[in-house]
Amino acid sequence: SVATVCGLKCPRDTVHYEQEAVQKRTFTKWINSHLAKCKPPLEVNDLFEDIKDGVKLLALLEVLSGQRLPREQGRQLKRIHWVSNIGTALKFLEGRKSLYRGSPIKLVNIHATDIADGRPSIILGLIWTVILYFQIEELTSNLPALQALSNSNSSVESVASSETGSPPMKRKVVNKFHGNAKKALLRWVQCTSAKYHGIEVKDFGPSWCDGIAFQSVVYAIRPDLVDMEVVRRRSNRENLESAFALAENELGIPRLLDPEDVDVDKPDEKSIMTYVAQFLKHYPNPHHSETDGQHDELRLGTIPTFALSVPREERKMLRELKVFLDQLERDVLRAQGAEGNLTDKYQAFKSFSVQYEMKKKQTDPLLQPVHRDGKLSVDQALVKQAWDRVSARLLDWHIHLDKSLPGPLGVIGAWLHRAEMALREDIPIQHAHEETANVLHRKLDQHKVTQQTFESHCSGITTNTCSRGSCSNRFM
């Protein structure tokens, strides 16, 4: 509640109370935009009440991470079950690492019992932690133009992020922006929109009150939607309402804020950051890059890219493909962790594999290098990384399924995957041909040993059953 002094509200506490109310509304909308992806969809009505049992909190983390988390659930959960669920969520968060600091996430003064008690400030702090690490850090750390967003004399160093509980796949090395996610997001705004209209965006507070900064971000993505001259003549509320409506109706960006949330003396910066990050999520490479005229080499992960001009329709198709692949990756992880017998899991795997292959054939032409030196555009590089992630997820799932086959079939399935990986492995060509020959001989000797192992396991099993892929078909 708002503190009072001599019967009057304390201004400082009033601002805090209002910002807390805005955060509650914004965070609730943000959560619901993700819980809508659950099957069946879930919804939070009162954040402070609906999160107490930890069920929807765990569902949110599952959607964001693509991982399956254990939980207590039922119609009559008791407090001990609430605390257990929340404890699972907190432990999962603490097991992850900050992409900027490289150290584990610290949940300062956030305890399971406080969440179960419905304490507003603690719950808002927890949800902000989730937003910061799962959305804002993730998006800004993978920003295609990290090097361009950094100061010209600052260095870019590569860091690898390991995630506790992640599926067995190595995360690609990404560039590290020197600073933090807030600075990176602000620089993205300044470099992609504001500087082209003489707009000074210093923060995620008062700089956004008049709505012009929001309009400039929309303009950077779709110039045809905004007339900046008209924008400068309108009132704050008109600009804010127009920007939010355009973003929702034309760009598909969830409306997390209302004009009255922003047109105040001290807007809540966490709420504005949460909303602005939605633009970066949907459009990591806005319109400005095609008119920038700078083809400075960037490095996204281990893929060298250039901010090159690409036809608008092709950019649109690439961004839609990126959204498809991100969703496919989440669906694959969710299906992989779902309950069911081996036959059902193979059928699910086959369904996802078919989707992947069909889409890949349709979009391979879009991933042809746009530069004569074989460099990819930023959008192409993002899509290529998404393809690689989905491919790795499917391969990991396939290996797990084949190893799960009953009896000797599981052993044979594991052997086949090892043999395939050995055949795909690149053999480095040495300066001395004798060294290369020695490597080849060692590989052949290893293959002979594994071949003998394979033949011993295949005894008693027909050749047709042991052929590649038939192990899977046997159970479909």
XYZ file of C-alpha atoms in Angstrom:
476
model
C 0.000 0.000 0.000
C 0.987 3.629 -0.396
C 2.677 5.082 2.653
C 1.186 8.249 4.078
C 2.755 11.089 6.000
C 0.452 13.396 8.010
C -2.503 12.009 6.087
C -0.905 12.767 2.706
C 0.612 10.319 0.247
C 4.383 10.366 0.042
C 5.253 11.252 -3.585
C 8.115 8.798 -3.740
C 5.960 5.928 -2.495
C 3.164 6.954 -4.853
C 5.498 6.666 -7.846
C 6.709 3.282 -6.603
C 3.131 2.062 -6.188
C 2.164 3.220 -9.682
C 5.239 1.632 -11.245
C 4.495 -1.607 -9.431
C 0.960 -1.582 -10.855
C 2.306 -1.010 -14.384
C 4.812 -3.824 -13.946
C 2.099 -6.168 -12.804
C -0.013 -5.447 -15.912
C 2.939 -5.576 -18.317
C 4.455 -8.742 -16.884
C 1.048 -10.443 -16.852
C 0.542 -9.690 -20.551
C 4.067 -10.847 -21.330
C 3.531 -14.117 -19.463
C 0.202 -14.745 -21.187
C 1.750 -14.193 -24.622
C 3.965 -17.199 -23.847
C 1.480 -19.344 -21.906
C -0.816 -19.163 -24.957
C 1.653 -21.592 -26.593
C 0.942 -24.291 -24.001
C -1.300 -27.203 -24.909
C -3.904 -26.536 -23.681
C -3.238 -22.772 -23.402
C -2.870 -21.314 -19.912
C -3.596 -17.804 -18.657
C -2.693 -15.672 -15.667
C -5.439 -13.344 -14.448
C -4.051 -12.135 -11.122
C -0.258 -12.457 -11.178
C 0.184 -12.381 -7.426
C -2.399 -15.133 -6.867
C -2.060 -17.338 -9.954
C 1.647 -17.924 -9.544
C 1.485 -19.067 -5.923
C 1.317 -22.805 -6.649
C 4.223 -22.673 -9.110
C 2.366 -24.607 -11.838
C 2.085 -21.730 -14.303
C 5.575 -20.522 -13.407
C 6.994 -23.915 -14.402
C 4.875 -23.910 -17.571
C 6.314 -20.504 -18.486
C 9.886 -21.725 -17.986
C 9.142 -24.786 -20.111
C 7.899 -22.629 -22.990
C 10.910 -20.330 -22.746
C 13.536 -23.064 -22.412
C 11.955 -25.890 -24.385
C 12.728 -28.236 -21.494
C 10.452 -30.438 -19.434
C 10.398 -29.659 -15.706
C 8.997 -31.890 -12.924
C 6.068 -30.562 -10.938
C 3.377 -31.262 -8.392
C -0.046 -30.722 -9.904
C -3.667 -31.404 -9.134
C -6.866 -29.659 -8.108
C -6.115 -29.608 -4.407
C -2.441 -28.821 -4.088
C -1.318 -27.946 -0.589
C 1.210 -25.321 0.381
C 3.973 -27.909 0.642
C 3.372 -28.727 -3.046
C 3.394 -25.022 -3.958
C 6.762 -24.539 -2.306
C 8.095 -27.661 -4.028
C 7.063 -26.383 -7.474
C 8.477 -22.926 -6.867
C 11.668 -24.453 -5.504
C 12.040 -26.450 -8.730
C 11.648 -23.235 -10.756
C 14.176 -21.319 -8.659
C 16.690 -24.166 -8.808
C 16.310 -24.282 -12.595
C 16.949 -20.536 -12.860
C 19.976 -20.677 -10.575
C 21.391 -23.476 -12.713
C 21.583 -21.202 -15.752
C 24.322 -18.694 -16.548
C 24.177 -15.044 -17.514
C 25.241 -14.617 -21.136
C 26.986 -11.376 -20.185
C 28.741 -12.190 -16.935
C 29.194 -15.883 -17.599
C 28.334 -16.597 -13.970
C 25.240 -18.374 -12.577
C 22.063 -16.337 -12.164
C 21.691 -15.025 -8.611
C 18.214 -14.765 -7.131
C 18.790 -12.189 -4.426
C 16.244 -12.322 -1.598
C 13.845 -14.462 -3.655
C 12.592 -17.472 -1.696
C 9.959 -20.070 -2.509
C 7.921 -19.254 0.592
C 7.693 -15.556 -0.391
C 6.259 -16.496 -3.796
C 3.825 -18.917 -2.164
C 2.750 -16.080 0.153
C 2.007 -13.883 -2.882
C 4.384 -11.061 -1.905
C 4.082 -8.524 -4.781
C 7.610 -7.098 -4.784
C 9.206 -10.565 -4.655
C 7.004 -11.936 -7.438
C 7.688 -8.926 -9.670
C 11.406 -9.311 -8.979
C 11.283 -12.982 -9.975
C 9.380 -12.346 -13.214
C 11.759 -9.520 -14.100
C 14.657 -11.934 -13.621
C 12.995 -14.369 -16.042
C 12.367 -11.607 -18.608
C 15.881 -10.233 -18.287
C 17.690 -13.536 -18.723
C 15.324 -15.435 -21.009
C 14.412 -12.591 -23.332
C 16.488 -9.426 -23.118
C 19.891 -11.055 -22.514
C 19.208 -13.821 -25.011
C 18.116 -11.396 -27.716
C 20.811 -8.782 -27.256
C 23.640 -11.313 -26.888
C 22.700 -12.800 -30.266
C 22.253 -9.402 -31.875
C 23.705 -9.604 -35.412
C 25.338 -6.183 -35.186
C 26.879 -6.491 -31.729
C 30.220 -5.249 -32.948
C 28.629 -2.274 -34.679
C 26.622 -1.471 -31.566
C 29.747 -1.448 -29.425
C 32.006 1.584 -29.284
C 34.446 1.623 -32.177
C 37.439 1.173 -29.882
C 35.900 -1.543 -27.725
C 36.822 -5.138 -28.292
C 34.523 -8.050 -28.950
C 35.445 -11.228 -27.195
C 33.955 -14.652 -27.661
C 32.429 -16.469 -24.774
C 30.735 -19.821 -24.568
C 27.632 -20.266 -22.486
C 26.817 -23.532 -20.795
C 23.314 -24.158 -19.558
C 22.559 -26.579 -16.771
C 19.984 -29.105 -17.798
C 20.264 -28.288 -21.491
C 20.028 -31.102 -24.043
C 23.419 -32.534 -25.077
C 24.248 -29.978 -27.729
C 27.094 -27.483 -27.652
C 25.975 -23.885 -27.842
C 27.617 -21.866 -30.577
C 30.062 -19.224 -29.455
C 28.529 -15.768 -29.551
C 29.966 -12.311 -29.383
C 29.878 -10.551 -26.060
C 28.736 -6.954 -25.850
C 30.846 -5.129 -23.281
C 28.353 -3.824 -20.766
C 25.008 -5.394 -20.006
C 21.708 -6.260 -21.642
C 20.153 -2.888 -20.810
C 22.979 -0.990 -22.524
C 22.904 -3.316 -25.512
C 19.152 -2.891 -25.957
C 19.456 0.885 -25.665
C 22.257 0.963 -28.230
C 20.115 -1.137 -30.568
C 17.364 1.478 -30.342
C 19.817 4.330 -30.837
C 21.510 2.733 -33.833
C 18.492 1.266 -35.592
C 15.940 4.037 -35.328
C 16.542 7.123 -33.246
C 19.690 8.412 -34.938
C 17.946 8.575 -38.300
C 15.392 11.094 -37.076
C 17.455 13.206 -34.706
C 15.736 11.596 -31.729
C 17.742 11.364 -28.536
C 16.955 8.232 -26.558
C 18.987 8.317 -23.340
C 17.105 5.801 -21.238
C 14.067 3.551 -20.926
C 12.129 6.176 -19.014
C 11.317 9.782 -19.948
C 12.788 9.390 -23.462
C 9.711 7.339 -24.401
C 6.954 9.510 -22.902
C 5.999 11.379 -26.093
C 5.742 8.180 -28.169
C 8.162 9.409 -30.850
C 10.809 6.819 -29.944
C 8.246 4.019 -30.303
C 7.183 5.439 -33.656
C 10.808 5.553 -34.836
C 11.272 1.875 -33.982
C 8.164 0.999 -35.997
C 9.463 3.181 -38.832
C 12.814 1.367 -38.793
C 10.980 -1.892 -39.426
C 8.199 -0.685 -41.737
C 8.795 2.856 -43.092
C 5.495 2.733 -44.964
C 3.552 2.658 -41.689
C 4.796 5.897 -40.155
C 5.002 9.522 -41.288
C 7.535 11.011 -38.876
C 6.517 14.573 -39.755
C 2.954 13.847 -38.654
C 4.270 12.103 -35.553
C 6.098 15.228 -34.412
C 2.871 17.257 -34.489
C 0.720 14.870 -32.470
C 0.148 14.620 -28.740
C 1.914 12.078 -26.539
C -1.171 9.923 -26.099
C -1.925 9.924 -29.844
C 1.607 8.830 -30.711
C 1.670 6.134 -28.056
C -1.714 4.719 -29.029
C -0.804 4.763 -32.717
C 2.580 3.090 -32.153
C 1.133 0.322 -29.965
C -1.726 -0.314 -32.394
C 0.589 -0.435 -35.432
C 2.994 -2.781 -33.684
C 0.184 -5.141 -32.717
C -1.852 -5.072 -35.931
C 0.876 -4.709 -38.553
C 3.966 -6.273 -36.939
C 2.373 -8.921 -34.747
C 4.012 -7.594 -31.577
C 1.928 -8.185 -28.418
C 0.570 -5.007 -26.834
C 2.106 -4.996 -23.386
C 1.670 -1.280 -22.594
C -1.065 1.337 -22.696
C -0.527 5.079 -23.331
C -1.353 5.965 -19.733
C 1.436 3.626 -18.556
C 4.076 5.639 -20.428
C 2.781 9.231 -20.538
C 3.801 9.955 -16.949
C 6.661 11.799 -15.264
C 8.590 8.631 -14.420
C 7.647 5.661 -16.611
C 8.651 2.220 -15.385
C 11.833 1.293 -17.237
C 11.473 -2.454 -16.736
C 8.073 -2.421 -18.409
C 9.362 -0.347 -21.325
C 12.408 -2.618 -21.733
C 10.143 -5.664 -21.762
C 8.015 -4.149 -24.512
C 10.885 -2.774 -26.623
C 12.598 -6.175 -26.543
C 9.570 -7.558 -28.414
C 10.608 -5.500 -31.441
C 14.118 -6.932 -31.303
C 12.689 -10.442 -30.976
C 10.580 -10.146 -34.113
C 12.884 -7.924 -36.158
C 16.562 -8.333 -35.212
C 17.743 -6.604 -38.406
C 15.465 -3.601 -39.054
C 15.099 -1.574 -42.250
C 18.045 0.737 -41.581
C 20.661 -1.857 -42.476
C 19.764 -1.783 -46.151
C 20.308 1.954 -46.420
C 23.187 2.194 -44.022
C 25.749 1.744 -46.784
C 28.189 0.157 -44.362
C 29.262 -3.375 -45.182
C 31.465 -3.770 -42.130
C 32.182 -7.383 -41.403
C 30.230 -8.735 -38.461
C 30.549 -12.036 -36.726
C 27.490 -13.878 -35.482
C 28.558 -16.993 -33.633
C 31.163 -18.536 -35.908
C 29.483 -17.334 -39.141
C 30.930 -14.229 -40.808
C 28.123 -12.041 -42.127
C 27.574 -8.723 -43.834
C 24.735 -6.246 -43.317
C 23.882 -6.366 -47.013
C 20.900 -5.141 -48.973
C 18.404 -7.949 -49.491
C 15.062 -7.587 -51.307
C 12.282 -6.759 -48.866
C 10.154 -9.781 -49.819
C 13.116 -12.097 -49.285
C 13.828 -10.531 -45.882
C 10.208 -11.064 -44.922
C 10.370 -14.733 -45.939
C 13.604 -15.234 -43.989
C 12.123 -13.689 -40.843
C 9.000 -15.812 -41.137
C 11.237 -18.846 -41.573
C 13.199 -17.885 -38.457
C 9.956 -17.716 -36.441
C 8.924 -21.133 -37.826
C 12.262 -22.713 -36.893
C 12.266 -21.246 -33.393
C 8.791 -22.653 -32.788
C 9.762 -26.007 -34.334
C 12.752 -26.239 -31.996
C 10.535 -25.586 -28.958
C 7.967 -28.137 -30.169
C 10.670 -30.765 -30.742
C 12.058 -30.310 -27.235
C 8.588 -30.444 -25.715
C 7.681 -33.610 -27.659
C 11.010 -35.215 -26.776
C 10.304 -34.780 -23.084
C 6.631 -35.845 -23.272
C 5.346 -39.089 -21.832
C 4.456 -41.965 -24.171
C 5.563 -45.333 -25.472
C 8.402 -45.828 -27.921
C 6.092 -46.255 -30.904
C 4.374 -42.924 -30.248
C 7.712 -41.177 -29.818
C 9.026 -42.543 -33.099
C 5.872 -41.372 -34.853
C 6.278 -37.895 -33.336
C 9.935 -37.810 -34.376
C 9.012 -38.856 -37.911
C 6.387 -36.104 -38.111
C 8.870 -33.412 -37.082
C 11.518 -34.788 -39.447
C 9.094 -34.572 -42.353
C 8.244 -30.959 -41.465
C 11.932 -30.128 -41.298
C 12.825 -31.733 -44.625
C 9.870 -30.231 -46.498
C 10.641 -26.752 -45.221
C 14.336 -27.154 -45.946
C 13.724 -27.976 -49.600
C 11.518 -24.912 -49.963
C 13.979 -22.521 -48.389
C 17.434 -23.745 -49.456
C 17.453 -21.182 -52.311
C 16.981 -18.374 -49.751
C 20.234 -19.317 -48.044
C 22.435 -18.884 -51.079
C 25.172 -16.299 -50.296
C 24.236 -12.789 -51.415
C 27.844 -11.632 -51.660
C 30.308 -12.751 -54.302
C 32.760 -13.657 -51.543
C 30.249 -16.189 -50.208
C 29.182 -14.118 -47.210
C 25.656 -14.363 -45.822
C 23.368 -11.502 -44.957
C 22.415 -11.061 -41.295
C 18.945 -12.586 -41.831
C 20.443 -15.527 -43.706
C 22.967 -16.140 -40.923
C 20.220 -16.121 -38.283
C 18.172 -18.627 -40.292
C 21.203 -20.834 -40.897
C 21.924 -20.944 -37.177
C 18.272 -21.806 -36.520
C 18.483 -24.659 -39.078
C 21.623 -25.967 -37.391
C 19.971 -25.899 -33.962
C 16.869 -27.768 -35.140
C 19.005 -30.286 -37.030
C 21.065 -30.936 -33.897
C 17.906 -31.336 -31.773
C 16.451 -33.878 -34.224
C 19.715 -35.814 -34.419
C 19.955 -35.912 -30.637
C 16.360 -37.161 -30.406
C 16.980 -39.808 -33.078
C 20.056 -41.104 -31.259
C 18.135 -41.281 -27.981
C 15.259 -43.181 -29.609
C 17.520 -45.700 -31.327
C 19.405 -46.322 -28.091
C 16.057 -46.926 -26.366
C 15.138 -49.832 -28.663
C 14.654 -53.125 -26.775
C 17.248 -55.868 -26.664
C 20.158 -55.885 -29.109
C 18.426 -53.363 -31.359
C 19.293 -50.553 -28.968
C 22.969 -51.511 -29.042
C 22.886 -51.682 -32.838
C 21.150 -48.319 -33.040
C 23.886 -46.726 -30.939
C 26.566 -48.408 -33.067
C 25.023 -47.151 -36.311
C 25.057 -43.584 -35.044
C 28.697 -43.887 -33.983
C 29.582 -45.299 -37.400
C 27.741 -42.476 -39.168
C 29.522 -39.839 -37.101
C 32.870 -41.468 -37.896
C 32.096 -41.451 -41.603
C 31.062 -37.794 -41.489
C 34.138 -36.724 -39.544
C 36.507 -34.530 -41.507
C 40.074 -35.745 -41.807
C 42.557 -32.859 -41.782
C 45.033 -32.860 -44.637
C 48.556 -32.592 -43.238
C 51.507 -30.971 -44.978
C 53.274 -34.338 -44.903
C 51.289 -36.929 -46.873
C 52.592 -39.714 -44.613
C 50.856 -38.091 -41.618
C 47.554 -37.953 -43.507
C 47.983 -41.605 -44.522
C 48.632 -42.595 -40.902
C 45.436 -40.830 -39.794
C 43.473 -42.699 -42.477
C 44.952 -46.038 -41.404
C 44.024 -45.383 -37.777
C 40.472 -44.504 -38.789
C 40.197 -47.693 -40.860
C 41.500 -49.805 -37.980
C 38.938 -48.238 -35.648
C 36.210 -48.911 -38.177
C 37.240 -52.581 -38.462
C 36.970 -52.993 -34.699
C 33.546 -51.394 -34.577
C 32.487 -53.466 -37.599
C 33.395 -56.646 -35.755
C 31.408 -55.447 -32.744
C 28.471 -54.723 -35.027
C 28.603 -58.185 -36.631
C 28.646 -59.884 -33.254
C 25.521 -58.011 -32.181
C 23.831 -58.705 -35.490
C 24.138 -62.461 -35.118
C 20.660 -63.880 -34.981
C 19.103 -60.711 -36.369
C 18.203 -60.494 -40.060
C 20.114 -58.148 -42.310
C 16.894 -56.336 -43.169
C 16.244 -55.542 -39.535
C 19.743 -54.166 -39.022
C 19.775 -51.880 -42.061
C 19.868 -48.137 -41.331
C 16.462 -46.774 -40.494
C 14.709 -50.167 -40.386
C 15.176 -50.302 -36.619
C 12.951 -47.293 -36.435
C 10.470 -48.625 -38.991
C 10.192 -51.871 -37.022
C 8.384 -49.949 -34.286
C 6.259 -47.633 -36.453
